[in-house]
PDB file of C-alpha atoms and ligand atoms in Angstrom:
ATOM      1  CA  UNK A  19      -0.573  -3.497  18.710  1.00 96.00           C
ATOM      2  CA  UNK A  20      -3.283  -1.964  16.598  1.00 97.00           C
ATOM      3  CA  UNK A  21      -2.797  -0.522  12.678  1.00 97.00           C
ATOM      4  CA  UNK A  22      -5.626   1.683  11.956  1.00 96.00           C
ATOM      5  CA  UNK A  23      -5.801   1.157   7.918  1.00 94.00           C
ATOM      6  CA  UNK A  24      -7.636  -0.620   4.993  1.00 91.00           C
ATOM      7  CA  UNK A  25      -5.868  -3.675   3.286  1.00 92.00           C
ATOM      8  CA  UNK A  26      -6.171  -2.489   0.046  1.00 92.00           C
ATOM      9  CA  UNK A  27      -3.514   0.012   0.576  1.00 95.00           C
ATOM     10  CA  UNK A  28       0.125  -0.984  -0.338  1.00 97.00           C
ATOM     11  CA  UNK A  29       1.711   0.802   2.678  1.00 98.00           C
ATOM     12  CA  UNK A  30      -0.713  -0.455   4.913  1.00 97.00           C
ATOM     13  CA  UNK A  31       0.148  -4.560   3.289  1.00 97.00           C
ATOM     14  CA  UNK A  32       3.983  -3.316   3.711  1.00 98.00           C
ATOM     15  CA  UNK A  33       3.523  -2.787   7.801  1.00 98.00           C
ATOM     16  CA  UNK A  34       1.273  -5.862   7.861  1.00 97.00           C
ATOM     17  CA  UNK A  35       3.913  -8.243   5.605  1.00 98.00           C
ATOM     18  CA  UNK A  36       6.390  -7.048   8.102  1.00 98.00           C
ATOM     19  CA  UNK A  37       4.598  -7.817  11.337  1.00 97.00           C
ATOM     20  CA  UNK A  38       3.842 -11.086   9.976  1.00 97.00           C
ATOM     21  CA  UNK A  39       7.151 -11.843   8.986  1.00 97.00           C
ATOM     22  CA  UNK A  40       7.900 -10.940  12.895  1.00 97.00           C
ATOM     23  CA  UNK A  41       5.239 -13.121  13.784  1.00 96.00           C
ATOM     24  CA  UNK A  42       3.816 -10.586  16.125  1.00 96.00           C
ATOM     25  CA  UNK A  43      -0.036 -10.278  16.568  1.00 95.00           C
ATOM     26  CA  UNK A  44      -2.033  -6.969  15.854  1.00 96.00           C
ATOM     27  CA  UNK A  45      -5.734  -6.147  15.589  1.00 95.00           C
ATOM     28  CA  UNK A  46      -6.976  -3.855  12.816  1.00 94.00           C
ATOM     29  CA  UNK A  47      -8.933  -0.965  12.238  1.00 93.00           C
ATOM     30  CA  UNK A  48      -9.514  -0.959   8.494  1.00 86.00           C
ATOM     31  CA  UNK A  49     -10.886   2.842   7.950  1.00 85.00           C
ATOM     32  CA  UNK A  50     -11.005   3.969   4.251  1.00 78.00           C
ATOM     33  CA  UNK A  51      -8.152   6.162   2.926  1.00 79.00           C
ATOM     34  CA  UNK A  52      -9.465   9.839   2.924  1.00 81.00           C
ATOM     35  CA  UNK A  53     -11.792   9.522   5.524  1.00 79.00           C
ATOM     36  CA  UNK A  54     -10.832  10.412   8.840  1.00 80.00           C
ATOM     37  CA  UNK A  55     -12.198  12.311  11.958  1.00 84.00           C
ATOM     38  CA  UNK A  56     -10.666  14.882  14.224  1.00 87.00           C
ATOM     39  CA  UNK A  57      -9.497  11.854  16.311  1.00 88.00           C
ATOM     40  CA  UNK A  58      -8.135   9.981  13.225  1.00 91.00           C
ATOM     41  CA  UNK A  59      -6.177  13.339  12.667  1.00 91.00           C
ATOM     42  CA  UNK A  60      -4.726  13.611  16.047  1.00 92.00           C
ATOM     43  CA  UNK A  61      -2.998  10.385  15.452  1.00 94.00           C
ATOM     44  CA  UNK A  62      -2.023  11.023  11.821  1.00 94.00           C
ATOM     45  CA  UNK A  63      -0.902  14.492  11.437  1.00 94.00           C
ATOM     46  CA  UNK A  64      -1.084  13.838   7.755  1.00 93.00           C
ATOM     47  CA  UNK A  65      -4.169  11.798   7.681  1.00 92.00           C
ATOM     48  CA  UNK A  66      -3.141   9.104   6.255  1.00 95.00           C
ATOM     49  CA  UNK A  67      -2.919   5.628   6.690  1.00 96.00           C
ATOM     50  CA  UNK A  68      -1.231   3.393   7.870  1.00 97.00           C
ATOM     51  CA  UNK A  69      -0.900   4.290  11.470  1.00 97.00           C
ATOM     52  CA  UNK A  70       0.624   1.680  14.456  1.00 98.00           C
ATOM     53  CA  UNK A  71      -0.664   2.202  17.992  1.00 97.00           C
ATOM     54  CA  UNK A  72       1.884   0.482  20.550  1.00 97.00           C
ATOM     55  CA  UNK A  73       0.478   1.080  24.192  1.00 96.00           C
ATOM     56  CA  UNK A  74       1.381   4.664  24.591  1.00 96.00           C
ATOM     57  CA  UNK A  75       3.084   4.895  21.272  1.00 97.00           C
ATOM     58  CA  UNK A  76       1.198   6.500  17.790  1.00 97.00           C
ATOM     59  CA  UNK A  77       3.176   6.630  15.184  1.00 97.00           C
ATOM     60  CA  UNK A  78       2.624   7.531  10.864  1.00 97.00           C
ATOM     61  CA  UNK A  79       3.894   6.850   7.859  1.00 98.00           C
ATOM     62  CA  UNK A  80       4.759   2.968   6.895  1.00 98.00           C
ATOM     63  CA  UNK A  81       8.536   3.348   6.969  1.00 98.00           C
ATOM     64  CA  UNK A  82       8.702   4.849  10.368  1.00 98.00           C
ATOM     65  CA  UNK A  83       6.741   2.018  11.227  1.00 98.00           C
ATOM     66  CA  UNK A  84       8.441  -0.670   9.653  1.00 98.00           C
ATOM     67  CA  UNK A  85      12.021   1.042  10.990  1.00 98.00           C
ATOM     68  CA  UNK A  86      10.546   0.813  14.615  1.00 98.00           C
ATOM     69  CA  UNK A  87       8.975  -2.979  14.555  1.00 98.00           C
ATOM     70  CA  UNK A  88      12.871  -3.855  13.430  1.00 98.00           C
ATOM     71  CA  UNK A  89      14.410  -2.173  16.066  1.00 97.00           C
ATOM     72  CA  UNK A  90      11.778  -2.663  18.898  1.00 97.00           C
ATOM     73  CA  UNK A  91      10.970  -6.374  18.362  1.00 97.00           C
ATOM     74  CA  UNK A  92      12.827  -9.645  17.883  1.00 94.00           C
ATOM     75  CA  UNK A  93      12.137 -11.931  15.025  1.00 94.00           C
ATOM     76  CA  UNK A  94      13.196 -11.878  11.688  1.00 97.00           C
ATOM     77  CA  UNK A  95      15.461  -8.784  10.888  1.00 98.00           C
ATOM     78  CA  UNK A  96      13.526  -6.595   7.944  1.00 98.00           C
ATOM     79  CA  UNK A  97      17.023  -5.488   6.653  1.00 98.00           C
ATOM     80  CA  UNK A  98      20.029  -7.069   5.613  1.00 97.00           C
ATOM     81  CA  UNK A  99      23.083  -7.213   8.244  1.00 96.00           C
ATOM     82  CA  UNK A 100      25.684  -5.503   5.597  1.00 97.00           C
ATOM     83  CA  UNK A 101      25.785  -1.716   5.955  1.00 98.00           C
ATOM     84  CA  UNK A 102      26.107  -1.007   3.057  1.00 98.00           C
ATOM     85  CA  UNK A 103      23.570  -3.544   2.025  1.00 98.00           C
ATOM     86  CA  UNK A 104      21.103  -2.110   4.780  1.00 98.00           C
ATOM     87  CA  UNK A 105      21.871   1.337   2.465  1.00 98.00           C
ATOM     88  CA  UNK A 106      20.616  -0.032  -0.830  1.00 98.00           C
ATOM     89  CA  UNK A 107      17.801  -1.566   0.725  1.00 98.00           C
ATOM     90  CA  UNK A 108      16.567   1.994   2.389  1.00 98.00           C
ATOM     91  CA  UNK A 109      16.950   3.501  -1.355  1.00 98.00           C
ATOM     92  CA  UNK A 110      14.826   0.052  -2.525  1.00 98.00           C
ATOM     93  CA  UNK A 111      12.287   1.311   0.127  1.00 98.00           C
ATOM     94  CA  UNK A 112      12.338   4.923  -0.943  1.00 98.00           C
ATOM     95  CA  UNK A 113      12.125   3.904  -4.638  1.00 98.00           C
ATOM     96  CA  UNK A 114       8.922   2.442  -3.882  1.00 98.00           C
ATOM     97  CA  UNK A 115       7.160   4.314  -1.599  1.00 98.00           C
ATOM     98  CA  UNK A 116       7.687   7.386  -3.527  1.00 98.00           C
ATOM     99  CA  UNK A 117       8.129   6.608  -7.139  1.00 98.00           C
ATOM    100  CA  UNK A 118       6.515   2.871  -7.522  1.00 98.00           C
ATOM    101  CA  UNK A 119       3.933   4.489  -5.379  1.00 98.00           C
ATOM    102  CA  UNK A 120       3.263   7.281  -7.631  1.00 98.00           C
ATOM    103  CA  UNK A 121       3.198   5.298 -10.983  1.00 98.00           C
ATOM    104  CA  UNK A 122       0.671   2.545  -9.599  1.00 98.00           C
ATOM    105  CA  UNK A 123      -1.379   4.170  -7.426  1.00 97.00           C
ATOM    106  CA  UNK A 124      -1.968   8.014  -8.709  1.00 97.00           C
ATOM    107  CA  UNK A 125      -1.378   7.003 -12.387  1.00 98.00           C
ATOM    108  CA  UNK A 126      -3.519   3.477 -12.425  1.00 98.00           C
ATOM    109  CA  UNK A 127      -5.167   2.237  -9.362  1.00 96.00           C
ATOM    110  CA  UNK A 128      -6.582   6.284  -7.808  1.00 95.00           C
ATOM    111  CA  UNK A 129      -7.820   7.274 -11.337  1.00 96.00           C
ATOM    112  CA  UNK A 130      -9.272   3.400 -12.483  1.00 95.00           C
ATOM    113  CA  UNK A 131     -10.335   2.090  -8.946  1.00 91.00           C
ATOM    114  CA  UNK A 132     -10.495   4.565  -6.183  1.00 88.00           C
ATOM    115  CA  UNK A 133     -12.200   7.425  -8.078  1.00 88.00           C
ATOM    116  CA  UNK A 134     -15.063   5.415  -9.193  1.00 85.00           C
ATOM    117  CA  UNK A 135     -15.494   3.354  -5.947  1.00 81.00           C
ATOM    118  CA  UNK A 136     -14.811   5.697  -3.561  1.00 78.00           C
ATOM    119  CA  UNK A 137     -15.861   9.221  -5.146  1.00 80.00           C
ATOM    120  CA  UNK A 138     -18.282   7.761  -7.921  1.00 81.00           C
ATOM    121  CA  UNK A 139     -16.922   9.664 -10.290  1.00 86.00           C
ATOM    122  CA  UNK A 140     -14.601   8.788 -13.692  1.00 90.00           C
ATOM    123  CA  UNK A 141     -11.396   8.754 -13.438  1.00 91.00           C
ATOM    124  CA  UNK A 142      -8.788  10.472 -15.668  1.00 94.00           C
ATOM    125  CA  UNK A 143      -8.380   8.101 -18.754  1.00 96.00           C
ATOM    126  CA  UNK A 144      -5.780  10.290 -20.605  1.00 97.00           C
ATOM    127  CA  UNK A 145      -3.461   9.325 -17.090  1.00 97.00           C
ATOM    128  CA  UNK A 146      -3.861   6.129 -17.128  1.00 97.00           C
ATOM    129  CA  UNK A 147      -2.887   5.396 -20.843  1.00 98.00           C
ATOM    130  CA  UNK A 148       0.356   7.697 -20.056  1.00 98.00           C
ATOM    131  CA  UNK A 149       0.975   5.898 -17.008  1.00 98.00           C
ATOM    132  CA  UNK A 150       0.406   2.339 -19.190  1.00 98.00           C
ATOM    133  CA  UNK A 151       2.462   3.408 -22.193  1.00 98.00           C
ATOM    134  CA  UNK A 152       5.124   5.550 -20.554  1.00 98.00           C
ATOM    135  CA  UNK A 153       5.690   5.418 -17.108  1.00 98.00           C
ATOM    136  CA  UNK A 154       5.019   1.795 -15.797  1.00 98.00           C
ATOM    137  CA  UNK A 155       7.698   0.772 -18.491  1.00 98.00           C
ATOM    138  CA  UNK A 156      10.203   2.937 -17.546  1.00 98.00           C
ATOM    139  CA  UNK A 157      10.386   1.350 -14.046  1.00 98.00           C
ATOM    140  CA  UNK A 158       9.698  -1.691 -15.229  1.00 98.00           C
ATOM    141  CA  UNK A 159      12.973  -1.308 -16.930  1.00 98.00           C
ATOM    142  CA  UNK A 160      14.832  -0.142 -13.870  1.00 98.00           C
ATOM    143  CA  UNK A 161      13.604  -2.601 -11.699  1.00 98.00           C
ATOM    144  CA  UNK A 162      14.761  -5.472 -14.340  1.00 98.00           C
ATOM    145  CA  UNK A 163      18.225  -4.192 -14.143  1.00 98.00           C
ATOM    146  CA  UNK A 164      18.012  -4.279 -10.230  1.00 98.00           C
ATOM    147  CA  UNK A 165      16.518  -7.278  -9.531  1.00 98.00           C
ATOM    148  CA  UNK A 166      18.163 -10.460  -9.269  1.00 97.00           C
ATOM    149  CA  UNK A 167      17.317 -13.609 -10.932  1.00 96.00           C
ATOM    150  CA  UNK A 168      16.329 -15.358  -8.024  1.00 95.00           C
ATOM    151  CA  UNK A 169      15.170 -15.057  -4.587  1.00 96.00           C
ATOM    152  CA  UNK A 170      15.342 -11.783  -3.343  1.00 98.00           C
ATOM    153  CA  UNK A 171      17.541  -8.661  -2.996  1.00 98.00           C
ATOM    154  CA  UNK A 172      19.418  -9.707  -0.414  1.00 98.00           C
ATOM    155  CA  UNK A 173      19.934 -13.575  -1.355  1.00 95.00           C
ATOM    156  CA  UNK A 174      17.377 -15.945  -0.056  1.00 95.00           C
ATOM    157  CA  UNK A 175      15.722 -14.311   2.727  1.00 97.00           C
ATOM    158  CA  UNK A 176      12.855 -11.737   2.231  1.00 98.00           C
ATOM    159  CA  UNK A 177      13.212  -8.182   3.744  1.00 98.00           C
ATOM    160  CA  UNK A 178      11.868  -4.876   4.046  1.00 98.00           C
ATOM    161  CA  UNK A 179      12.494  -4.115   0.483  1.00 98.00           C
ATOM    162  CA  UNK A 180      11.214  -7.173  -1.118  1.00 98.00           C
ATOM    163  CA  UNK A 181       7.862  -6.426   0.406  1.00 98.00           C
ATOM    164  CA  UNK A 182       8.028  -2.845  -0.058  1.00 98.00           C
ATOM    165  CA  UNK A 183       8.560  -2.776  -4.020  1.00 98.00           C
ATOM    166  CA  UNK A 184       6.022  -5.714  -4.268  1.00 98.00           C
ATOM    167  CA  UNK A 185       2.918  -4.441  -2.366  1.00 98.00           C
ATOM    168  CA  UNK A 186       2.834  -2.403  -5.608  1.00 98.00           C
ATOM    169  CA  UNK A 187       1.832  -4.736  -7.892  1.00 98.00           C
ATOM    170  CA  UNK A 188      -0.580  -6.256  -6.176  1.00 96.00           C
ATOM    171  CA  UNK A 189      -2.592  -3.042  -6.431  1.00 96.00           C
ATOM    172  CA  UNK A 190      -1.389  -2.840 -10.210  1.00 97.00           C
ATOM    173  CA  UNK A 191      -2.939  -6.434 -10.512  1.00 96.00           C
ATOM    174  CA  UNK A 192      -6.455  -4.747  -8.802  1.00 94.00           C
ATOM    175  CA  UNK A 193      -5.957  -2.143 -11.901  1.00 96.00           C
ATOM    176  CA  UNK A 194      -5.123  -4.725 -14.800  1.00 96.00           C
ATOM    177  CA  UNK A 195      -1.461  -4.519 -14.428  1.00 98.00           C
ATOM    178  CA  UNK A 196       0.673  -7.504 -14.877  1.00 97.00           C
ATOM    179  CA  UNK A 197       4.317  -6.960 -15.945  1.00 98.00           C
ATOM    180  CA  UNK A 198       4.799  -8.933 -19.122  1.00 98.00           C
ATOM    181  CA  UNK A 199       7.134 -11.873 -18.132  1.00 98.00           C
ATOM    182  CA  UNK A 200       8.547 -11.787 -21.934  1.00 98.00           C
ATOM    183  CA  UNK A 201      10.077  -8.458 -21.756  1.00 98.00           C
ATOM    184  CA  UNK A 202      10.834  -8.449 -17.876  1.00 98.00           C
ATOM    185  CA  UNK A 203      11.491 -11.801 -17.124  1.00 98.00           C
ATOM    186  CA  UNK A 204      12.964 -10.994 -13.098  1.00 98.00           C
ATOM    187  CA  UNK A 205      10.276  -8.236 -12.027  1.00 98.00           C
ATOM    188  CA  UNK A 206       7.365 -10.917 -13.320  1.00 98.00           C
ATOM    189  CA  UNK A 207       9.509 -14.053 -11.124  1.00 98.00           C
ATOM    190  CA  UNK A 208      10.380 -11.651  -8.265  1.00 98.00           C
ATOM    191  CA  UNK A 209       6.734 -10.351  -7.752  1.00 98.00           C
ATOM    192  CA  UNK A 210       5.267 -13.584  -7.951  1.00 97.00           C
ATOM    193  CA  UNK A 211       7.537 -14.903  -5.748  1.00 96.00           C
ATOM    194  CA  UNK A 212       7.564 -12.334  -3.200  1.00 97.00           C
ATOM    195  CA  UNK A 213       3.531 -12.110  -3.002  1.00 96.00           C
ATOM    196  CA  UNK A 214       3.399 -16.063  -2.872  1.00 95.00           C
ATOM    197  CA  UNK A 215       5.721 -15.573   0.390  1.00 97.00           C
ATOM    198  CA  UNK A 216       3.761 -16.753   3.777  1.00 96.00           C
ATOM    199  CA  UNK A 217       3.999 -13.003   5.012  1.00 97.00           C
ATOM    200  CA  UNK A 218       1.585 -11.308   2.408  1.00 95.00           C
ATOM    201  CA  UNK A 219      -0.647 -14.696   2.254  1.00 89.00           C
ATOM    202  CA  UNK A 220      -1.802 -14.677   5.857  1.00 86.00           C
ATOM    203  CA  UNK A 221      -4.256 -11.234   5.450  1.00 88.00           C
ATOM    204  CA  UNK A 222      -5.019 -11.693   1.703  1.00 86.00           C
ATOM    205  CA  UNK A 223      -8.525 -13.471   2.757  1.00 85.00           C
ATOM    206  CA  UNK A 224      -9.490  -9.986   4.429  1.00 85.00           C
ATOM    207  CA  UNK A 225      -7.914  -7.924   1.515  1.00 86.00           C
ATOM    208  CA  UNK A 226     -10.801 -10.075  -0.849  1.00 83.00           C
ATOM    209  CA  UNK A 227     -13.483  -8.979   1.880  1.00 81.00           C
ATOM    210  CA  UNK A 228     -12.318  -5.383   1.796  1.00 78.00           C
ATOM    211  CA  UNK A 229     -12.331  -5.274  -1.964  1.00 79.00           C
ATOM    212  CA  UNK A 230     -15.373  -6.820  -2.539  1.00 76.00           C
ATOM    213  CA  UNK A 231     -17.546  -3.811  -0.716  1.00 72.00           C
ATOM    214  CA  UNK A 232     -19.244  -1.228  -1.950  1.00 71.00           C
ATOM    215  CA  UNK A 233     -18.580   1.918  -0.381  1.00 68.00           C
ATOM    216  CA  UNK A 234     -21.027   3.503  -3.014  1.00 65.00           C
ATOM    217  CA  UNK A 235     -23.939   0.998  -2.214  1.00 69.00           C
ATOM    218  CA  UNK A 236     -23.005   1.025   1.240  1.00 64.00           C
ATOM    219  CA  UNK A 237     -23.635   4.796   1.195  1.00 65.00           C
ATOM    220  CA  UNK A 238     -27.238   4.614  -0.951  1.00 67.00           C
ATOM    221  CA  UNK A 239     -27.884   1.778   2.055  1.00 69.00           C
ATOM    222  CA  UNK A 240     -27.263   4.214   4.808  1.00 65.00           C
ATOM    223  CA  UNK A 241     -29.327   6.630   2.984  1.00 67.00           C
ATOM    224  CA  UNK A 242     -32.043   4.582   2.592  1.00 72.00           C
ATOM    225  CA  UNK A 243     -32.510   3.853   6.087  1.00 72.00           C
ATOM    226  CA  UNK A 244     -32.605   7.505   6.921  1.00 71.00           C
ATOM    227  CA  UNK A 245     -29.087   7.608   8.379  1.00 66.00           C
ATOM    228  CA  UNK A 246     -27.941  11.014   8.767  1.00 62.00           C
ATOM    229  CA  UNK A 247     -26.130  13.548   6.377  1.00 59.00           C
ATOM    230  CA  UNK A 248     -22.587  12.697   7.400  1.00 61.00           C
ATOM    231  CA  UNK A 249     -19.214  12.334   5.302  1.00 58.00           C
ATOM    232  CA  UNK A 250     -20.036   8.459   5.500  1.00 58.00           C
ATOM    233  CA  UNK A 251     -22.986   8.779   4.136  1.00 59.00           C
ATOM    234  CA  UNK A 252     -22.478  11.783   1.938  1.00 57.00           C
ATOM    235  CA  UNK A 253     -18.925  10.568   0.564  1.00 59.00           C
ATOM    236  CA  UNK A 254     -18.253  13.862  -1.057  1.00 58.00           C
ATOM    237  CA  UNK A 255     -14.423  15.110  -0.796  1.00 57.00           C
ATOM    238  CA  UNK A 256     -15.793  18.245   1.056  1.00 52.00           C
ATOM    239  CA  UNK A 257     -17.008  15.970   3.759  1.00 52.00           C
ATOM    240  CA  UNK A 258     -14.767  13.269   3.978  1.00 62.00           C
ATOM    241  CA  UNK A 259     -14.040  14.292   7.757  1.00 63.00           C
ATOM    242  CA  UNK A 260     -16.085  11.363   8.875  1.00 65.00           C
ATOM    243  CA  UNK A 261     -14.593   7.674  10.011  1.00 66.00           C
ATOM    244  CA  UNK A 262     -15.562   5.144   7.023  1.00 65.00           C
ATOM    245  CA  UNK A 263     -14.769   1.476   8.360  1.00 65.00           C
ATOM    246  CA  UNK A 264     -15.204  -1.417   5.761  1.00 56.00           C
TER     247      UNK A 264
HETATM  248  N1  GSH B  15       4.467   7.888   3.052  1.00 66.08           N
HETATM  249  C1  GSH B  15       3.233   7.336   3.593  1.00 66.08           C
HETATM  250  C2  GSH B  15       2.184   7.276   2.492  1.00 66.08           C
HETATM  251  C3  GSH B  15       0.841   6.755   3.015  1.00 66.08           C
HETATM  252  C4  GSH B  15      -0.311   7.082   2.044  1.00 66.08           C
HETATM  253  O1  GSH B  15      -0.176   7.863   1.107  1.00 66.08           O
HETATM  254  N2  GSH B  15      -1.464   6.455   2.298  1.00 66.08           N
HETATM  255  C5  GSH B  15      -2.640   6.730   1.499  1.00 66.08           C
HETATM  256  C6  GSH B  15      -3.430   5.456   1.277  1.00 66.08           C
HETATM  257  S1  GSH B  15      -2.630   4.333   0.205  1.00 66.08           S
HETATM  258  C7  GSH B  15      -3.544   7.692   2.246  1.00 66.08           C
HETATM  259  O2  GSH B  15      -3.756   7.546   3.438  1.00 66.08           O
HETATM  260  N3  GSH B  15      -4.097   8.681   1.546  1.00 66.08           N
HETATM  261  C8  GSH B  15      -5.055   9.581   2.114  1.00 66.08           C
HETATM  262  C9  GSH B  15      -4.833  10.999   1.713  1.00 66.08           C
HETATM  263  O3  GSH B  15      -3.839  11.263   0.995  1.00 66.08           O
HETATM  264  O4  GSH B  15      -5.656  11.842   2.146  1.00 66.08           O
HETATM  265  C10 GSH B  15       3.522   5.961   4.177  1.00 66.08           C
HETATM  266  O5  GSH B  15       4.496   5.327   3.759  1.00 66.08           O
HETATM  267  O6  GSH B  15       2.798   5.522   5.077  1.00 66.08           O
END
């Protein structure tokens, strides 16, 4: 199986947690977020990452993905067997992927990380102080009342929804963000245990290597040696129709 996607990005770490927690073996092909030629956009109508290639098989958007490794492959079931527990965890999933991913991502890590790295530009400060002050809080106040004191939402075995509420905060930790463990004691226990688990540790080498280039530098380098005007090496939004691999 192949994921084309870049580490950094907490729905790409959700379908790689999961395959890991499956124990089944994948190759990568870590393109940038936002970048992405005709071919990228045959596979991902959306253009967006994280896609799964299986053989014939091209399939978007992390939760389809996820849904399909638990159904298609053995190993260690993603959700819990209760249906009504399976339920709750789907809503867990949802909760993240749209709300969690909202909050930390386009309020915090887009405007402080991406923007500058990826677009060279500033990012919008006056969103990130509402997204500090008003809107991290607020979940961080739902998610106390959900979590459990221990272990994970379904008792001691990790799932789908542990992983998929905690790939979060490892991209609020890349923006400064670490939920205070005085005023939400079980969101700071349940992400540290849930990002400690073996499933996220065994690609968090290659998430340091991603993080630690500079797409900006990278670009002046191409430049330099006369590469051609392409998105790569232009990086502007209006030409971001080229492939950037890190
Ligand atoms: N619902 C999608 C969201 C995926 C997503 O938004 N990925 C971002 C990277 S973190 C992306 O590819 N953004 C590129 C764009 O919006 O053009 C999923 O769960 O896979």
């Amino acid at each position: 199986m192949k994921i084309i996607g870049s580490y950094v990005s907490p729905y790409v770490r959700k379908v790689l947690a999961c395959l890991a927690l499956k124990g089944l073996a994948y190759e990568i092909d870590p393109i940038t977020a936002f970048y992405g030629n005709e071919e990228f956009e045959r596979l991902s109508p959306l253009r967006r990452i994280p896609v799964l290639i299986d053989g014939d098989l091209a399939l978007s958007d992390s939760s389809v993905i996820c849904a399909y490794l638990d159904e298609a492959m053995p190993g260690h079931p993603l959700f819990p067997a209760d249906v009504k527990d399976r339920a709750r965890a789907r809503w867990f999933e949802e909760y993240a992927d749209t709300r969690l991913g909202d909050v930390f991502i386009w309020g915090l890590f887009y405007p402080k990380i991406v923007q500058p790295i990826i677009w060279g530009e500033a990012g919008d400060q006056a969103r990130i102080d509402r997204t500090l002050a008003e809107d991290l809080p607020r979940e961080m106040n739902y998610l106390e009342g959900q979590l459990p004191e221990e272990g994970f939402l379904f008792g001691s075995e990790i799932g789908l929804a542990d992983i998929a509420i905690a790939t979060f905060f490892r991209n609020g930790a890349y923006a400064g963000f670490e939920p205070d463990a005085e005023r939400w004691p079980r969101v700071a226990a349940f992400v540290e245990g849930t990002l400690a688990h073996a499933c996220f540790a065994t690609f968090l080498p290659f998430e340091d290597v991603q993080r630690s280039t500079d797409p900006q530098g990278r670009r002046r380098a191409l430049l330099e040696a006369g590469a051609p005007l392409t998105a790569e090496t232009l990086g502007t939004r209006e030409a971001k129709k080229g492939v950037m691999r890190l």
